[in-house]
Short mmCIF file of C-alpha atoms and ligand atoms in Angstrom, two decimals:
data_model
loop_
_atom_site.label_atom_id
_atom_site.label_comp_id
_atom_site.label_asym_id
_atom_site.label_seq_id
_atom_site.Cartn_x
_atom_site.Cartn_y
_atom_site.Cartn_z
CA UNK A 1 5.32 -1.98 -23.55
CA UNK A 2 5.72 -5.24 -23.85
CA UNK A 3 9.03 -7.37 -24.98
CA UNK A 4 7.32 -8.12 -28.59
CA UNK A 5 6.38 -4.46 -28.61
CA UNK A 6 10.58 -3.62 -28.56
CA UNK A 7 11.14 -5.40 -31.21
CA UNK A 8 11.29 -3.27 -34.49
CA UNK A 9 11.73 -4.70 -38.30
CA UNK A 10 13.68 -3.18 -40.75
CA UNK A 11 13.16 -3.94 -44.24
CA UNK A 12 16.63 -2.66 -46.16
CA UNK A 13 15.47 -1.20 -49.43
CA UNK A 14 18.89 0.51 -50.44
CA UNK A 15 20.31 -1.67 -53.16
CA UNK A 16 16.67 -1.89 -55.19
CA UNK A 17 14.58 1.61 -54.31
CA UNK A 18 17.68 3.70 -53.26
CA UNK A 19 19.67 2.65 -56.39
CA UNK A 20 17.27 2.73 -59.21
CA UNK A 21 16.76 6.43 -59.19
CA UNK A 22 20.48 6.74 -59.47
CA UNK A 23 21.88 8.52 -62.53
CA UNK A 24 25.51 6.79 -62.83
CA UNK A 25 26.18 3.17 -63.75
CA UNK A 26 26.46 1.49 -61.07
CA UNK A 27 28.64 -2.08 -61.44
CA UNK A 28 26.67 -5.64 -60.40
CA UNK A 29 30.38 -5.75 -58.21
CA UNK A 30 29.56 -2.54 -56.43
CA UNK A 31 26.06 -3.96 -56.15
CA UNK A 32 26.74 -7.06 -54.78
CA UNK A 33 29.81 -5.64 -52.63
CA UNK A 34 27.06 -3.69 -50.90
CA UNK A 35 24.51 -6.47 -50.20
CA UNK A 36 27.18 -8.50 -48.56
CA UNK A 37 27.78 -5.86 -46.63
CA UNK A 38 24.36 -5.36 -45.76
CA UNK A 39 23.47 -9.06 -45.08
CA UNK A 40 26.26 -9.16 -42.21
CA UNK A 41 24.84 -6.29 -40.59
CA UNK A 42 21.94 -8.27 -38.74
CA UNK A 43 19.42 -7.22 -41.06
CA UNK A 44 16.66 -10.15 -41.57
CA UNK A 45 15.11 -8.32 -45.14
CA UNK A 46 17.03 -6.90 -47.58
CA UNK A 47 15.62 -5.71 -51.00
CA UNK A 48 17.97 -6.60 -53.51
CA UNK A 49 16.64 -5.56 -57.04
CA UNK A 50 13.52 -5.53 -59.26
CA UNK A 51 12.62 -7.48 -62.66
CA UNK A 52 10.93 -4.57 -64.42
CA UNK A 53 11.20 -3.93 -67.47
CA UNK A 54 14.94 -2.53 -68.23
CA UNK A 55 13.50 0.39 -70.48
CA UNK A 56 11.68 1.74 -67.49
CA UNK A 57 14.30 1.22 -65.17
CA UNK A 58 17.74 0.45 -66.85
CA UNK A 59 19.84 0.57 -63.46
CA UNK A 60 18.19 -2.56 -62.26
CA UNK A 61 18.48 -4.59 -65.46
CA UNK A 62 21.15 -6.23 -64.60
CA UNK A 63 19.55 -7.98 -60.76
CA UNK A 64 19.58 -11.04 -62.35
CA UNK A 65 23.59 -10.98 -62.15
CA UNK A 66 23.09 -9.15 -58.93
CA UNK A 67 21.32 -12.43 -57.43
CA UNK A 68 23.62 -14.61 -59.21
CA UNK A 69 26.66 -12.93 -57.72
CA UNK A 70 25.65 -12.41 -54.14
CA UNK A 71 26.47 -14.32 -51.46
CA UNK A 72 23.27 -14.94 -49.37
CA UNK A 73 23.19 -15.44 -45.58
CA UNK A 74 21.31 -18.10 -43.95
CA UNK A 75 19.21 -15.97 -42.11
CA UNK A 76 18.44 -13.00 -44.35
CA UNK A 77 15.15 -12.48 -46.39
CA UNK A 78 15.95 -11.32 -50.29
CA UNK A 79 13.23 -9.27 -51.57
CA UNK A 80 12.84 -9.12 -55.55
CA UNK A 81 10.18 -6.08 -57.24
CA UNK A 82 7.92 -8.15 -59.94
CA UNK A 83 5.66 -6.41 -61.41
CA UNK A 84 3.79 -9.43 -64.41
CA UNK A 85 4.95 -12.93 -65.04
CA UNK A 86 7.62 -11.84 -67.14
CA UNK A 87 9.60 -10.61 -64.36
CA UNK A 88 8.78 -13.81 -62.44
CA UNK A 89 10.47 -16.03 -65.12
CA UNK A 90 13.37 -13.67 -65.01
CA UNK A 91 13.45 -13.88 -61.00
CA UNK A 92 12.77 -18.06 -61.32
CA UNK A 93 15.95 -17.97 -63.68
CA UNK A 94 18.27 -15.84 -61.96
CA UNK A 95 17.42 -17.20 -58.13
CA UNK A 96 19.93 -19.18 -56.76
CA UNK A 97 19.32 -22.47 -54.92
CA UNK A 98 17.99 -22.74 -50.81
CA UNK A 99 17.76 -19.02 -50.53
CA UNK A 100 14.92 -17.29 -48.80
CA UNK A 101 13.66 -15.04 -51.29
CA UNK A 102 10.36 -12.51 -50.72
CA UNK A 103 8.10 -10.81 -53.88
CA UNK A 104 7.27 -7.99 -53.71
CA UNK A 105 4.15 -6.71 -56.14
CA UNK A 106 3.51 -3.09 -56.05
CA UNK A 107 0.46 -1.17 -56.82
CA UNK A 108 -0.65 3.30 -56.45
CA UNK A 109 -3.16 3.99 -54.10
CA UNK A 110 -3.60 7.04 -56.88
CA UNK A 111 -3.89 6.30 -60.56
CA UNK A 112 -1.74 8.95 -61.77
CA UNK A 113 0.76 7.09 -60.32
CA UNK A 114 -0.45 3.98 -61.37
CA UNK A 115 -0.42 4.98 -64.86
CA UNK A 116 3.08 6.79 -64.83
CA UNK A 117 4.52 3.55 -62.63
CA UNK A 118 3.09 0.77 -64.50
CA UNK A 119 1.42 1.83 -67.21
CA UNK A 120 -2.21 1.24 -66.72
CA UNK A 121 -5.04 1.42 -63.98
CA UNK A 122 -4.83 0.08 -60.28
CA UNK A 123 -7.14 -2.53 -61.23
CA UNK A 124 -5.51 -3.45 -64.45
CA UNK A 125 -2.09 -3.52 -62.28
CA UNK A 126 -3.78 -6.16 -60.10
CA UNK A 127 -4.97 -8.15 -62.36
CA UNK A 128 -1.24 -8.28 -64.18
CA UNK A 129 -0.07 -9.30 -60.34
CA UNK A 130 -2.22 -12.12 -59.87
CA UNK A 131 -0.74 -14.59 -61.67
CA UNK A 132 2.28 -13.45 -59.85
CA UNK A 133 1.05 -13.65 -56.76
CA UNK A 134 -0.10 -17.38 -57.92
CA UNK A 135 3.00 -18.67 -58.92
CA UNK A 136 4.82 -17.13 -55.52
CA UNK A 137 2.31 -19.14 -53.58
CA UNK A 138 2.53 -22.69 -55.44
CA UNK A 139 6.60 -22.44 -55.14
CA UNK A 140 6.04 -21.02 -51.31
CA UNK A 141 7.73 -18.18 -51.80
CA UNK A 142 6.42 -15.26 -49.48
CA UNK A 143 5.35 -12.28 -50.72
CA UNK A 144 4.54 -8.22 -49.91
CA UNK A 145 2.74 -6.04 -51.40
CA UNK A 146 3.50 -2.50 -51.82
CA UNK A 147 1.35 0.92 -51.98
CA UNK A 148 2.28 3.94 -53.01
CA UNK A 149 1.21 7.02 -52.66
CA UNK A 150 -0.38 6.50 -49.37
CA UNK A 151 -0.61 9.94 -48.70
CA UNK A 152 -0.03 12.19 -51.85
CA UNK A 153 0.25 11.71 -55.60
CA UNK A 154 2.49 13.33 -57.59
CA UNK A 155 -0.15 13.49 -60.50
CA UNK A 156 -3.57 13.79 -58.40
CA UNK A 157 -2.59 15.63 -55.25
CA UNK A 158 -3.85 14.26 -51.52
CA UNK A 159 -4.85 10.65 -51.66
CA UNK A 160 -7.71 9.50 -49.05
CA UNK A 161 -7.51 7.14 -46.51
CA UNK A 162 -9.90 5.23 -48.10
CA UNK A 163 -8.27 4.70 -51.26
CA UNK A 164 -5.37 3.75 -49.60
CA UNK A 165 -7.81 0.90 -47.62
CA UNK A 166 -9.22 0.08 -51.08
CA UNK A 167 -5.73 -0.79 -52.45
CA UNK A 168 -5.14 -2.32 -49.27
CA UNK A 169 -8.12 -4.64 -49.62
CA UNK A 170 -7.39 -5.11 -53.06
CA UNK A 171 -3.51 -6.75 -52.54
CA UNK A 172 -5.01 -8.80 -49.23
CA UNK A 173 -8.00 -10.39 -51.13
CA UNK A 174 -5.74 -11.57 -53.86
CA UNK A 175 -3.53 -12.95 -50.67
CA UNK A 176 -2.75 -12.23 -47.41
CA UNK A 177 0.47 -10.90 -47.89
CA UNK A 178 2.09 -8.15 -45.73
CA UNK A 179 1.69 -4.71 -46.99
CA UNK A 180 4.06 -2.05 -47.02
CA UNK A 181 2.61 1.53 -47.21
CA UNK A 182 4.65 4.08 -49.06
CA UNK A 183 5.05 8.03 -48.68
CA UNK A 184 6.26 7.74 -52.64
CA UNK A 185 7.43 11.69 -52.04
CA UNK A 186 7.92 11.89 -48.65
CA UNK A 187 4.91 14.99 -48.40
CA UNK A 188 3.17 12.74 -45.57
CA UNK A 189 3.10 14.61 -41.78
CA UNK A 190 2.40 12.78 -39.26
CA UNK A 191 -1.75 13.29 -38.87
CA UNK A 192 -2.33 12.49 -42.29
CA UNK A 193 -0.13 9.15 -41.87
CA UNK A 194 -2.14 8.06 -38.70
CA UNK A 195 -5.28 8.89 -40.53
CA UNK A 196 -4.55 6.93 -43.10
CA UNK A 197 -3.49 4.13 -40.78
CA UNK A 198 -6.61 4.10 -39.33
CA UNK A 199 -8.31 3.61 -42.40
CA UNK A 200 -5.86 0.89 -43.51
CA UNK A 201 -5.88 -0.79 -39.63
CA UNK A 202 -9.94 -1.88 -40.41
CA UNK A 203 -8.67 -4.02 -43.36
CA UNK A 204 -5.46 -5.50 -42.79
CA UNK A 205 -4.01 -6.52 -38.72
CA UNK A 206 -1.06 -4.49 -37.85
CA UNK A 207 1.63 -7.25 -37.82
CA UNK A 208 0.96 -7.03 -41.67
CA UNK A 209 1.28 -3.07 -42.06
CA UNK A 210 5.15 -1.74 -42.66
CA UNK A 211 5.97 2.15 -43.00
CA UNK A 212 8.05 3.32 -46.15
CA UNK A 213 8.89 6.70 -45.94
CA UNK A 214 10.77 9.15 -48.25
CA UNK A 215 12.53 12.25 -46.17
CA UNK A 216 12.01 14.70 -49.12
CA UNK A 217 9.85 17.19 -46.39
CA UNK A 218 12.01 15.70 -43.54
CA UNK A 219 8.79 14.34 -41.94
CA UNK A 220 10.35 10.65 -42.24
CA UNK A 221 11.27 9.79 -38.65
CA UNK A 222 8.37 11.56 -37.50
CA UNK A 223 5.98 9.78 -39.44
CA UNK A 224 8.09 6.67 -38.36
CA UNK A 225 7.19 7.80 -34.69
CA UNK A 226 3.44 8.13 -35.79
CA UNK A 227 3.20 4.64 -36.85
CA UNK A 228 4.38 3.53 -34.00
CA UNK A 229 2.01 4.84 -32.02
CA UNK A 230 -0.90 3.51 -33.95
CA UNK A 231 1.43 -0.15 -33.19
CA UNK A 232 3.53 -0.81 -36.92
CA UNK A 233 6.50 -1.94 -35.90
CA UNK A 234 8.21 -2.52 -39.42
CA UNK A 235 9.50 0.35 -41.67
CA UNK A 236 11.70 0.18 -44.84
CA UNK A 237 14.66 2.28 -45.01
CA UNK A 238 17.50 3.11 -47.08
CA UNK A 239 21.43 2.79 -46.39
CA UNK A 240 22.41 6.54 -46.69
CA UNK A 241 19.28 7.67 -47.66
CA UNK A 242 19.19 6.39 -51.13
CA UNK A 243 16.52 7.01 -53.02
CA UNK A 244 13.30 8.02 -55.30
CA UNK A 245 11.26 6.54 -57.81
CA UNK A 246 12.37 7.41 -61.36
CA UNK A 247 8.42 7.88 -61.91
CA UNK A 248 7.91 10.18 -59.24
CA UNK A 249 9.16 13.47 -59.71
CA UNK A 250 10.06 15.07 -56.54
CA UNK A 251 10.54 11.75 -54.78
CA UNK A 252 13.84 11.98 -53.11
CA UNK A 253 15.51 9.00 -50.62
CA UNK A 254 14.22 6.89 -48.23
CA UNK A 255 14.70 7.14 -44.40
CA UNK A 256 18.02 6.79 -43.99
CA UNK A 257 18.77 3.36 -41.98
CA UNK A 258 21.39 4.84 -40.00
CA UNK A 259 18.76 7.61 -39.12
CA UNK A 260 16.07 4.73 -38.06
CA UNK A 261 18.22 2.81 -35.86
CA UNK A 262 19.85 5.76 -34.07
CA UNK A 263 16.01 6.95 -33.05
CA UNK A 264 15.19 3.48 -32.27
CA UNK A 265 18.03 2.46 -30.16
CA UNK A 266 18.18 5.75 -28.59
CA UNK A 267 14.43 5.16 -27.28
CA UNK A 268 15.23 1.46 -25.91
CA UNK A 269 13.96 -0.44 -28.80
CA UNK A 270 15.49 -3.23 -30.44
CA UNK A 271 16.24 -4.22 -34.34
CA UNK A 272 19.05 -6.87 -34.08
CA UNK A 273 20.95 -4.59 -36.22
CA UNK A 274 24.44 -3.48 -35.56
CA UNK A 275 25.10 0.38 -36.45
CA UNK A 276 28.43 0.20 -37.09
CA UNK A 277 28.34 -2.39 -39.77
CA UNK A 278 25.18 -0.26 -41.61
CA UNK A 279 27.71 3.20 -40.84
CA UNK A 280 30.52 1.14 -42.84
CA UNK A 281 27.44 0.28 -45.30
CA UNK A 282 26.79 3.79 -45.54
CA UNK A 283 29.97 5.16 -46.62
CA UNK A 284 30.26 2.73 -48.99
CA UNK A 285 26.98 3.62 -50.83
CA UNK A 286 27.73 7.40 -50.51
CA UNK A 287 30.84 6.37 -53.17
CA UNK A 288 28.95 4.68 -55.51
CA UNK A 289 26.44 8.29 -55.60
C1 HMG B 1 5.04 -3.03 -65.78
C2 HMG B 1 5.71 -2.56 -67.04
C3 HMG B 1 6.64 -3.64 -67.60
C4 HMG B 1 4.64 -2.27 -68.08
O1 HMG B 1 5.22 -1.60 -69.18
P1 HMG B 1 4.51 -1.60 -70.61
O2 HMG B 1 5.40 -0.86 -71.55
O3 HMG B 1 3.11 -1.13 -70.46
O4 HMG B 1 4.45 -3.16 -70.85
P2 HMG B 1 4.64 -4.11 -72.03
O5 HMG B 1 4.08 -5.41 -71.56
O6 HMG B 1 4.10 -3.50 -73.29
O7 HMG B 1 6.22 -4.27 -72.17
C5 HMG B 1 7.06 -3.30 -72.75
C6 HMG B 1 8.43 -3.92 -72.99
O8 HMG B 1 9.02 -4.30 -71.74
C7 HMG B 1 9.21 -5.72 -71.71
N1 HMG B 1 8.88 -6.17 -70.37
C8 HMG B 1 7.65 -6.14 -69.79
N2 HMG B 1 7.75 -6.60 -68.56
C9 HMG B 1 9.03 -6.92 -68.34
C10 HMG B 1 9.74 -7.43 -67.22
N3 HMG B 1 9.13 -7.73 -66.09
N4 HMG B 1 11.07 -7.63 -67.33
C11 HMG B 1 11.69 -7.34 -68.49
N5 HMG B 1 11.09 -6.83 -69.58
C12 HMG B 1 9.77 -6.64 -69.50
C13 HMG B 1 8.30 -6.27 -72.77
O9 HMG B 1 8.77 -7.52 -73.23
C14 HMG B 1 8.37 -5.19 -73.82
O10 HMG B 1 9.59 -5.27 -74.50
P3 HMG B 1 9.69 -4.93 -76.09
O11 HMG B 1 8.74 -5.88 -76.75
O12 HMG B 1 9.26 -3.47 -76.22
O13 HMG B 1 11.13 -5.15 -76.41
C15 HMG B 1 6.52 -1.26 -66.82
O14 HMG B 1 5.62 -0.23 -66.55
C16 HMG B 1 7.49 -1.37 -65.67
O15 HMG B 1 8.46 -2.13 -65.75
N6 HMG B 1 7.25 -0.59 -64.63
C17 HMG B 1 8.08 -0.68 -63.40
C18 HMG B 1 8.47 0.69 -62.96
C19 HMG B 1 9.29 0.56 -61.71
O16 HMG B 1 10.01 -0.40 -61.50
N7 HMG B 1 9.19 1.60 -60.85
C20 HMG B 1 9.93 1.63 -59.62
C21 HMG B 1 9.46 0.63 -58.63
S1 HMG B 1 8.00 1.12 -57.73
C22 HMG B 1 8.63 2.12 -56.48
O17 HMG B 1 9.78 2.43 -56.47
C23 HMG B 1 7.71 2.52 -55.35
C24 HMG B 1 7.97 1.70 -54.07
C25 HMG B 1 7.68 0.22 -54.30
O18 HMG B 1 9.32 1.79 -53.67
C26 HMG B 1 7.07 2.20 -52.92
C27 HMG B 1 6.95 3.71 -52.85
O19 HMG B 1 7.90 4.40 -52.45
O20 HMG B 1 5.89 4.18 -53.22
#
């Protein structure tokens, strides 16, 4: 193993994928309280809230106050969900000045998905993120693309490798962006993920491929472990294990962050991130639940 081989990426996804799925109204303070939290932690991403539409997902209609409010830190990455151009006006109106932000455009490697997500087909949802994808590049703003259902649909059952490469191919021809590959209901085991990763690895380099797992089988860290045989060495995870996709039923929280770094730190490598900060994190996001 080599030093750049240690080092592992964690892409915070708490305060936008664990807290849209959350029943209770949560307060833009409690929001932002938890960011700052999370941005003094050593964390270089964290994903901070979506512009979707706020009758699909009312908990993160108010992340344009959330972005307003926060206090950034030099050297974190702030990850915004947008989905069309209107949530890209709404993200170019509530940014705030000399941040580093990241998009993040999401498509289903499974239609049924696709449809219950965003409405329409996987190619209709790319051709919606284009212009997105556009308008990120001319302000040089960096972006990620997301896929779910890399594994299993919640609608169509076992997805294929290959239709995960296809949506794969899809996001990197309309840019190179990094893609993060998501176990929407955490059904994936460890085979099936490096399957799929094979499948994936013949379109897009592995610097470019992150791991998003939900723990609803408890397969998470393993399939964290999987990847990281095949060489990903990024994964998203969740403060607490926050979590699910309002349009997934059965989708429960992410990998817990506390969970990721204790396995990674245990077996020598190294995130930047300090546990105790993400522990005091933690029990702050288990009281907003
Ligand atoms: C894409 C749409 C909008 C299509 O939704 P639609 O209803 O087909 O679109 P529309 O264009 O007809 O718009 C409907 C209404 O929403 C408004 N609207 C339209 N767009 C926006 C916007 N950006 N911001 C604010 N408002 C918006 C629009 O103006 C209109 O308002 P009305 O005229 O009825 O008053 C909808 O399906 C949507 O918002 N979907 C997002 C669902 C979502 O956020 N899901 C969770 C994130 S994905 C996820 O969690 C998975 C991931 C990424 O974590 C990885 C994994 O685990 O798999």
């Amino acid at each position: 193993m080599t030093d750049g081989d240690k080092f592992v990426r964690i892409h915070e996804v708490g305060p936008r994928d664990g807290l849209q799925n959350e029943p209770n109204v949560i307060s833009v303070a409690d929001k932002v309280a938890l960011i700052d939290m999370l941005s003094g932690s050593g964390l270089r991403d964290i994903e901070v809230g979506s512009f979707v539409s706020p009758k699909w997902v009312p908990q993160m209609a108010d992340s344009d106050q959330v972005l307003a409010q926060m206090t950034p830190a030099p050297e974190v990455r702030y990850a915004v969900l947008v989905p069309n151009m209107r949530g890209w006006e709404g993200f170019v109106a509530a940014r705030q000045p000399d941040v580093t932000y990241e998009v993040a455009v999401f498509i289903s490697a499974s239609e049924g998905f696709s449809r219950s997500n965003l409405n329409c087909s996987i190619a209709e949802s790319v051709e919606r993120l284009l212009p997105v994808v556009q308008a990120a590049q001319d302000a040089g703003i960096a972006l990620r693309g997301y896929i779910s259902c890399v594994t299993d649909c919640p609608f169509d059952g076992p997805v294929a490798p290959d239709a995960v490469a296809q949506a794969a191919s899809l996001l990197r021809a309309a840019a190179p962006m990094p893609l993060s590959l998501g176990d929407t209901i955490g059904k994936a085991t460890p085979d099936r993920v490096t399957a799929m990763l094979r499948a994936v690895l013949d379109v897009a380099p592995v610097d470019d491929i992150a791991g998003h797992f939900h723990d609803t089988g408890g397969q998470a860290l393993a399939n964290i472990a999987a990847s990281m045989d095949m060489g990903v060495r990024a994964f998203d995870s969740s403060v607490a294990g926050l979590g699910g996709c309002p349009y997934a039923p059965g989708a429960s929280g992410n990998v817990a962050t506390e969970s990721v770094l204790e396995m990674l730190h245990a077996q020598g490598f190294e995130t930047g991130i300090n546990e105790e900060v993400i522990a005091k994190a933690a029990a702050f996001a288990r009281g907003l639940r």
